[in-house]
Amino acid sequence: MRTIGLLSMGVLLLPAGVTTAQGPAESYQPVATMAQLMVDIIHPASNDILLVINRGGPKDDTEWAALRRNAMTLAESGNLLMMRGRVREGDWIKDAKLLVDVGTAAYKAGQAKDANTLAGLTERVDAACVTCHKQYRPNVHPRTP
Ligand code: HEC
């Protein structure tokens, strides 16, 4: 009887927890610093994409799989940049979306094994980084008066 009592309590409590104003999405916890996100996740992913393009595109299934992995990493990294605690004022979200968009485009090219479309994304990959850095890394891109 006791076990059943606890069980029914749990059943009653669960929906209450789910419907709080904050919701379960608020339970995430950023781990990486901004610099770690750049150095350990975003830069390696974009670098590998640019390298394989420079070598003429992925040449077998393993390389296409690596390309898709890097492309998805880049795309979802854009979302990581939008998390509370990381997001900043101004154009930040717009800039981070450039990563989501170019990563998604590269992923689609990877699914289609379309090396030409992939090669055409080089400048967009670069622009996704520079656009944000110009605004939010003033030590690297000093504002010219
Ligand atoms: C939405 C903004 C944003 C985007 C998009 C972005 N970055 Fe960054 N990046 C930053 C900020 C802010 C810093 C400064 C981090 C710090 O020093 O705390 C930074 C720093 C860096 C650093 C230096 C980290 C260090 O050691 O201090 C590298 C490398 C880097 N970014 C690579 C990239 C690459 C490659 C891309 C594109 C594929 C990219 N970033 C896209 C905002 C962005």
mmCIF file of N, CA and C and ligand atoms in Angstrom, residues 34-35 38-39 42-43 46 74 81 88 92 95-96 99 125 128-129 132-133 136-137, ligand 1:
data_model
loop_
_atom_site.group_PDB
_atom_site.id
_atom_site.type_symbol
_atom_site.label_atom_id
_atom_site.label_comp_id
_atom_site.label_asym_id
_atom_site.label_seq_id
_atom_site.Cartn_x
_atom_site.Cartn_y
_atom_site.Cartn_z
ATOM 1 N N MET A 34 33.311 30.886 -23.795
ATOM 2 C CA MET A 34 33.198 31.308 -25.184
ATOM 3 C C MET A 34 34.460 30.897 -25.964
ATOM 4 N N ALA A 35 35.631 31.116 -25.362
ATOM 5 C CA ALA A 35 36.888 30.787 -26.057
ATOM 6 C C ALA A 35 37.000 29.274 -26.296
ATOM 7 N N MET A 38 34.904 28.195 -29.164
ATOM 8 C CA MET A 38 35.538 28.574 -30.435
ATOM 9 C C MET A 38 36.688 27.631 -30.775
ATOM 10 N N VAL A 39 37.579 27.426 -29.804
ATOM 11 C CA VAL A 39 38.830 26.689 -30.056
ATOM 12 C C VAL A 39 38.604 25.177 -30.151
ATOM 13 N N ILE A 42 34.026 24.950 -32.577
ATOM 14 C CA ILE A 42 33.658 25.668 -33.803
ATOM 15 C C ILE A 42 34.819 25.738 -34.797
ATOM 16 N N HIS A 43 35.999 26.134 -34.309
ATOM 17 C CA HIS A 43 37.127 26.270 -35.238
ATOM 18 C C HIS A 43 37.546 24.935 -35.870
ATOM 19 N N SER A 46 34.897 24.062 -38.613
ATOM 20 C CA SER A 46 34.949 24.884 -39.824
ATOM 21 C C SER A 46 36.259 24.646 -40.573
ATOM 22 N N LEU A 74 28.888 22.534 -36.747
ATOM 23 C CA LEU A 74 28.871 23.976 -36.998
ATOM 24 C C LEU A 74 27.455 24.530 -36.881
ATOM 25 N N LEU A 81 25.595 29.186 -29.223
ATOM 26 C CA LEU A 81 25.946 30.601 -29.023
ATOM 27 C C LEU A 81 24.740 31.434 -28.598
ATOM 28 N N ARG A 88 24.505 37.710 -26.520
ATOM 29 C CA ARG A 88 24.828 39.106 -26.188
ATOM 30 C C ARG A 88 23.869 40.054 -26.879
ATOM 31 N N TRP A 92 23.971 39.757 -32.242
ATOM 32 C CA TRP A 92 24.543 38.448 -31.890
ATOM 33 C C TRP A 92 23.749 37.279 -32.464
ATOM 34 N N ASP A 95 24.004 37.001 -36.127
ATOM 35 C CA ASP A 95 25.336 36.509 -36.511
ATOM 36 C C ASP A 95 25.465 35.009 -36.252
ATOM 37 N N ALA A 96 24.948 34.571 -35.114
ATOM 38 C CA ALA A 96 25.028 33.145 -34.773
ATOM 39 C C ALA A 96 24.213 32.310 -35.769
ATOM 40 N N LEU A 99 25.966 30.838 -38.743
ATOM 41 C CA LEU A 99 26.591 29.521 -38.516
ATOM 42 C C LEU A 99 25.579 28.399 -38.701
ATOM 43 N N VAL A 125 31.205 30.232 -45.028
ATOM 44 C CA VAL A 125 31.778 29.732 -43.770
ATOM 45 C C VAL A 125 32.636 30.837 -43.163
ATOM 46 N N ALA A 128 30.644 33.807 -41.847
ATOM 47 C CA ALA A 128 29.911 33.532 -40.601
ATOM 48 C C ALA A 128 30.782 33.843 -39.389
ATOM 49 N N CYS A 129 32.077 33.582 -39.500
ATOM 50 C CA CYS A 129 32.987 33.874 -38.386
ATOM 51 C C CYS A 129 33.302 35.363 -38.319
ATOM 52 N N CYS A 132 30.627 38.108 -37.022
ATOM 53 C CA CYS A 132 30.486 38.223 -35.565
ATOM 54 C C CYS A 132 31.767 38.765 -34.931
ATOM 55 N N HIS A 133 32.911 38.279 -35.388
ATOM 56 C CA HIS A 133 34.179 38.713 -34.783
ATOM 57 C C HIS A 133 34.408 40.211 -34.952
ATOM 58 N N TYR A 136 32.200 41.626 -32.193
ATOM 59 C CA TYR A 136 32.306 41.186 -30.791
ATOM 60 C C TYR A 136 33.726 40.799 -30.370
ATOM 61 N N ARG A 137 34.694 40.896 -31.286
ATOM 62 C CA ARG A 137 36.100 40.694 -30.903
ATOM 63 C C ARG A 137 36.885 41.931 -31.317
HETATM 64 C C1 HEC B 1 28.032 34.964 -32.827
HETATM 65 C C2 HEC B 1 29.410 35.284 -32.627
HETATM 66 C C3 HEC B 1 30.535 34.428 -33.121
HETATM 67 C C4 HEC B 1 30.577 33.604 -34.208
HETATM 68 C C5 HEC B 1 29.493 33.303 -35.220
HETATM 69 C C6 HEC B 1 31.903 33.072 -34.240
HETATM 70 N N1 HEC B 1 32.649 33.542 -33.201
HETATM 71 FE FE1 HEC B 1 34.575 33.036 -32.781
HETATM 72 N N2 HEC B 1 34.555 34.324 -31.196
HETATM 73 C C7 HEC B 1 33.486 35.051 -30.776
HETATM 74 C C8 HEC B 1 33.847 35.784 -29.574
HETATM 75 C C9 HEC B 1 32.950 36.701 -28.775
HETATM 76 C C10 HEC B 1 35.190 35.480 -29.313
HETATM 77 C C11 HEC B 1 36.051 35.984 -28.146
HETATM 78 C C12 HEC B 1 36.003 34.924 -27.078
HETATM 79 C C13 HEC B 1 36.751 35.311 -25.826
HETATM 80 O O1 HEC B 1 37.928 35.680 -25.936
HETATM 81 O O2 HEC B 1 36.159 35.202 -24.777
HETATM 82 C C14 HEC B 1 35.608 34.556 -30.352
HETATM 83 C C15 HEC B 1 36.875 34.003 -30.428
HETATM 84 C C16 HEC B 1 37.283 33.084 -31.359
HETATM 85 C C17 HEC B 1 38.596 32.469 -31.396
HETATM 86 C C18 HEC B 1 39.734 32.755 -30.428
HETATM 87 C C19 HEC B 1 39.495 32.018 -29.134
HETATM 88 C C20 HEC B 1 40.555 32.361 -28.098
HETATM 89 O O3 HEC B 1 41.470 31.555 -27.916
HETATM 90 O O4 HEC B 1 40.455 33.415 -27.479
HETATM 91 C C21 HEC B 1 38.619 31.622 -32.465
HETATM 92 C C22 HEC B 1 39.766 30.726 -32.909
HETATM 93 C C23 HEC B 1 37.317 31.707 -33.104
HETATM 94 N N3 HEC B 1 36.542 32.601 -32.410
HETATM 95 C C24 HEC B 1 36.961 31.009 -34.221
HETATM 96 C C25 HEC B 1 35.731 31.126 -34.846
HETATM 97 C C26 HEC B 1 35.411 30.502 -36.115
HETATM 98 C C27 HEC B 1 36.364 29.659 -36.929
HETATM 99 C C28 HEC B 1 34.113 30.851 -36.394
HETATM 100 C C29 HEC B 1 33.306 30.481 -37.608
HETATM 101 C C30 HEC B 1 33.280 29.156 -38.107
HETATM 102 C C31 HEC B 1 33.627 31.668 -35.306
HETATM 103 N N4 HEC B 1 34.626 31.827 -34.404
HETATM 104 C C32 HEC B 1 32.350 32.188 -35.222
HETATM 105 C C33 HEC B 1 32.242 35.099 -31.361
HETATM 106 C C34 HEC B 1 31.855 34.389 -32.494
#
